[in-house]
XYZ file of N, CA and C in Angstrom:
258
model
N 22.336 1.027 11.492
C 22.129 -0.457 11.873
C 21.502 -0.720 10.085
N 21.374 -2.039 10.148
C 20.642 -2.750 8.737
C 19.750 -2.435 8.190
N 18.660 -1.922 9.590
C 17.492 -1.503 8.798
C 16.953 0.349 8.905
N 18.466 1.125 9.161
C 18.485 1.701 8.991
C 19.066 2.670 7.578
N 20.327 1.542 7.037
C 21.065 0.888 5.699
C 19.549 0.818 4.731
N 18.682 -0.571 4.839
C 18.204 -0.593 4.057
C 17.099 0.831 3.700
N 16.520 1.154 4.362
C 15.497 2.017 4.318
C 15.984 3.707 3.707
N 17.202 3.075 4.217
C 18.323 5.009 3.209
C 18.512 3.973 2.026
N 17.889 2.858 1.189
C 18.670 2.086 -0.488
C 19.575 1.859 -0.250
N 20.674 1.389 0.772
C 22.093 1.133 1.129
C 21.850 -0.629 0.136
N 22.685 -1.127 -0.250
C 23.701 -2.305 0.629
C 23.415 -2.313 1.720
N 23.652 -4.209 1.593
C 24.022 -4.666 2.687
C 25.005 -5.613 2.995
N 26.160 -6.031 4.139
C 26.336 -7.519 4.154
C 26.475 -7.965 5.117
N 25.823 -8.930 5.395
C 25.252 -9.395 6.661
C 25.536 -11.104 6.446
N 25.550 -11.519 8.057
C 25.724 -13.393 8.216
C 24.745 -13.446 7.635
N 24.873 -15.455 7.935
C 23.799 -16.411 7.372
C 23.221 -16.231 8.446
N 23.800 -16.494 9.407
C 23.226 -16.478 11.022
C 21.549 -15.558 11.362
N 21.263 -14.202 10.508
C 20.449 -13.579 11.050
C 19.525 -13.646 9.847
N 17.882 -13.193 10.366
C 16.778 -14.125 9.986
C 16.282 -12.390 8.680
N 17.679 -11.387 8.762
C 17.429 -11.130 7.503
C 17.788 -10.762 6.157
N 18.848 -11.904 6.148
C 20.020 -12.875 5.224
C 19.139 -13.097 3.907
N 17.896 -14.002 4.403
C 16.980 -14.288 3.267
C 16.527 -12.946 2.348
N 16.201 -11.676 3.370
C 15.785 -11.231 2.356
C 16.914 -10.306 1.667
N 17.590 -10.034 2.085
C 19.344 -9.516 1.183
C 19.716 -10.433 0.238
N 19.701 -11.803 0.745
C 19.803 -12.901 -0.657
C 18.668 -12.703 -1.574
N 17.294 -12.869 -1.177
C 16.242 -12.973 -2.475
C 15.680 -11.982 -2.917
N 16.180 -10.429 -2.380
C 15.554 -9.061 -3.025
C 17.264 -8.482 -3.297
N 18.693 -9.156 -3.479
C 19.737 -8.813 -4.126
C 20.260 -7.588 -3.739
N 19.799 -7.632 -2.760
C 20.497 -6.251 -2.413
C 21.344 -6.032 -1.543
N 22.182 -7.203 -1.746
C 24.214 -7.537 -0.812
C 24.317 -8.084 -0.849
N 25.063 -8.316 0.160
C 25.801 -9.620 -0.138
C 25.890 -10.747 1.280
N 26.032 -11.682 1.545
C 25.848 -12.504 2.805
C 27.132 -13.084 3.380
N 27.217 -14.069 4.439
C 28.762 -14.976 4.842
C 28.037 -15.202 5.399
N 28.959 -16.563 5.587
C 28.797 -17.713 5.999
C 28.996 -17.808 7.565
N 30.212 -17.257 7.707
C 30.863 -16.695 8.797
C 31.859 -15.714 9.354
N 31.713 -15.001 9.843
C 32.122 -13.405 9.904
C 33.993 -13.573 10.019
N 34.321 -13.940 8.922
C 35.665 -14.358 9.518
C 36.981 -14.075 8.230
N 38.005 -12.573 8.042
C 38.789 -11.725 6.951
C 38.910 -13.110 5.728
N 38.321 -14.299 5.489
C 38.843 -14.790 4.088
C 36.858 -14.524 3.485
N 36.245 -15.077 4.561
C 34.898 -15.077 3.994
C 34.340 -13.280 3.749
N 34.855 -12.513 4.863
C 34.852 -11.178 4.888
C 35.073 -10.486 3.177
N 36.512 -10.848 2.679
C 37.464 -10.830 2.307
C 36.286 -11.286 0.326
N 35.783 -12.305 0.465
C 35.320 -11.977 -0.551
C 34.194 -11.490 -1.076
N 33.400 -11.767 -0.135
C 31.658 -10.722 0.103
C 31.949 -9.300 0.164
N 33.106 -8.764 0.219
C 33.163 -7.304 0.018
C 33.755 -7.088 -1.472
N 34.638 -8.049 -1.709
C 35.198 -7.517 -2.832
C 33.386 -7.666 -4.147
N 32.529 -9.036 -4.218
C 31.428 -9.030 -4.371
C 30.677 -7.739 -4.396
N 30.323 -7.572 -3.049
C 30.137 -6.422 -2.753
C 30.278 -5.081 -3.707
N 31.146 -5.000 -3.981
C 32.293 -3.625 -4.700
C 31.956 -4.074 -6.063
N 32.332 -5.187 -6.338
C 31.567 -5.401 -8.106
C 30.430 -5.035 -8.595
N 29.906 -5.267 -7.530
C 27.826 -5.538 -8.027
C 27.695 -4.730 -7.203
N 28.185 -3.705 -6.725
C 27.627 -2.328 -5.515
C 26.699 -1.452 -6.984
N 26.382 -1.273 -8.292
C 25.578 -0.405 -8.561
C 24.419 -1.310 -8.292
N 24.191 -2.721 -8.528
C 23.283 -3.579 -8.795
C 23.027 -4.418 -7.293
N 23.530 -3.901 -6.539
C 22.462 -3.925 -5.183
C 22.474 -2.285 -4.766
N 22.728 -1.489 -5.174
C 21.987 0.096 -5.001
C 20.973 -0.299 -5.220
N 20.654 -0.355 -6.558
C 19.152 -0.138 -7.350
C 18.409 -0.778 -6.543
N 18.996 -2.464 -6.502
C 18.120 -3.311 -6.165
C 17.808 -2.588 -4.419
N 18.436 -2.485 -3.759
C 18.332 -2.128 -2.177
C 17.120 -0.676 -2.222
N 17.214 0.512 -3.542
C 16.388 1.408 -3.456
C 15.087 1.397 -3.337
N 14.940 0.157 -4.566
C 14.066 -0.444 -5.392
C 13.040 -1.066 -3.924
N 13.569 -1.629 -2.318
C 12.939 -1.954 -1.330
C 13.071 -1.608 -0.377
N 13.645 0.192 -0.569
C 13.758 0.910 0.709
C 12.364 1.490 1.285
N 11.293 1.601 0.471
C 10.012 1.543 1.671
C 9.406 0.729 2.338
N 10.220 -0.527 2.454
C 9.829 -1.948 3.116
C 9.921 -0.945 4.262
N 11.132 -0.238 4.834
C 11.876 -0.365 5.924
C 12.326 1.685 6.236
N 10.827 2.145 5.724
C 10.457 3.261 6.064
C 9.804 3.829 7.412
N 9.797 4.908 7.623
C 9.314 5.154 9.023
C 8.235 4.853 8.846
N 7.034 5.323 7.815
C 5.802 5.039 7.758
C 5.946 3.571 8.135
N 6.501 2.753 6.989
C 5.922 1.766 7.650
C 6.213 0.644 7.770
N 7.023 1.530 9.270
C 7.022 0.864 10.909
C 5.917 1.210 11.649
N 5.963 2.412 11.396
C 4.853 2.502 12.695
C 3.565 1.739 11.731
N 3.079 2.286 10.351
C 2.309 0.898 10.239
C 1.620 0.078 10.564
N 2.870 -0.535 10.569
C 3.228 -2.420 11.319
C 3.378 -2.519 12.540
N 3.805 -1.599 13.502
C 2.955 -1.328 14.594
C 1.191 -0.999 14.705
N 0.995 0.244 13.880
C -0.112 0.128 13.666
C -1.691 -1.507 14.424
N -0.598 -1.866 12.841
C -1.423 -3.220 12.862
C -1.171 -4.064 14.301
N -0.220 -4.337 14.951
C -0.122 -5.096 15.945
C -1.159 -4.291 17.082
N -0.817 -2.916 17.321
C -1.933 -2.323 18.620
C -3.720 -2.977 18.151
N -3.438 -2.589 16.619
C -5.149 -2.824 16.694
C -5.470 -4.405 16.441
N -4.445 -5.369 16.257
C -5.035 -6.542 16.481
C -4.780 -7.434 18.055
N -3.992 -6.316 19.039
C -3.988 -6.781 20.209
C -5.150 -6.065 20.876
N -5.590 -4.914 20.558
C -7.168 -3.878 21.366
C -8.358 -5.174 21.018
N -7.972 -5.395 19.730
C -9.416 -6.046 19.063
C -9.830 -7.315 19.930
N -8.727 -8.674 20.258
C -9.055 -9.566 21.025
C -8.687 -9.195 21.907
N -8.903 -8.032 22.832
C -9.246 -7.929 24.487
C -9.927 -8.025 25.042
């Protein structure tokens, strides 16, 4: 999945329609495509391969945000917020 890939520092290829496209674009950790068709995918994959080392480095620098620990902490924050307001 996208989150598992980002958690392990792998560059991403995503469609613009999903919210995570902003993260991928803003953090320069992969490529985004407007439409999932052969032409758009070909361009994005070529850019991804050309810039793979840079994207990998940027993805690796952000991988802690998607770790199991970060997820557990985030769920804990939600739980504490909900139980505090009950």
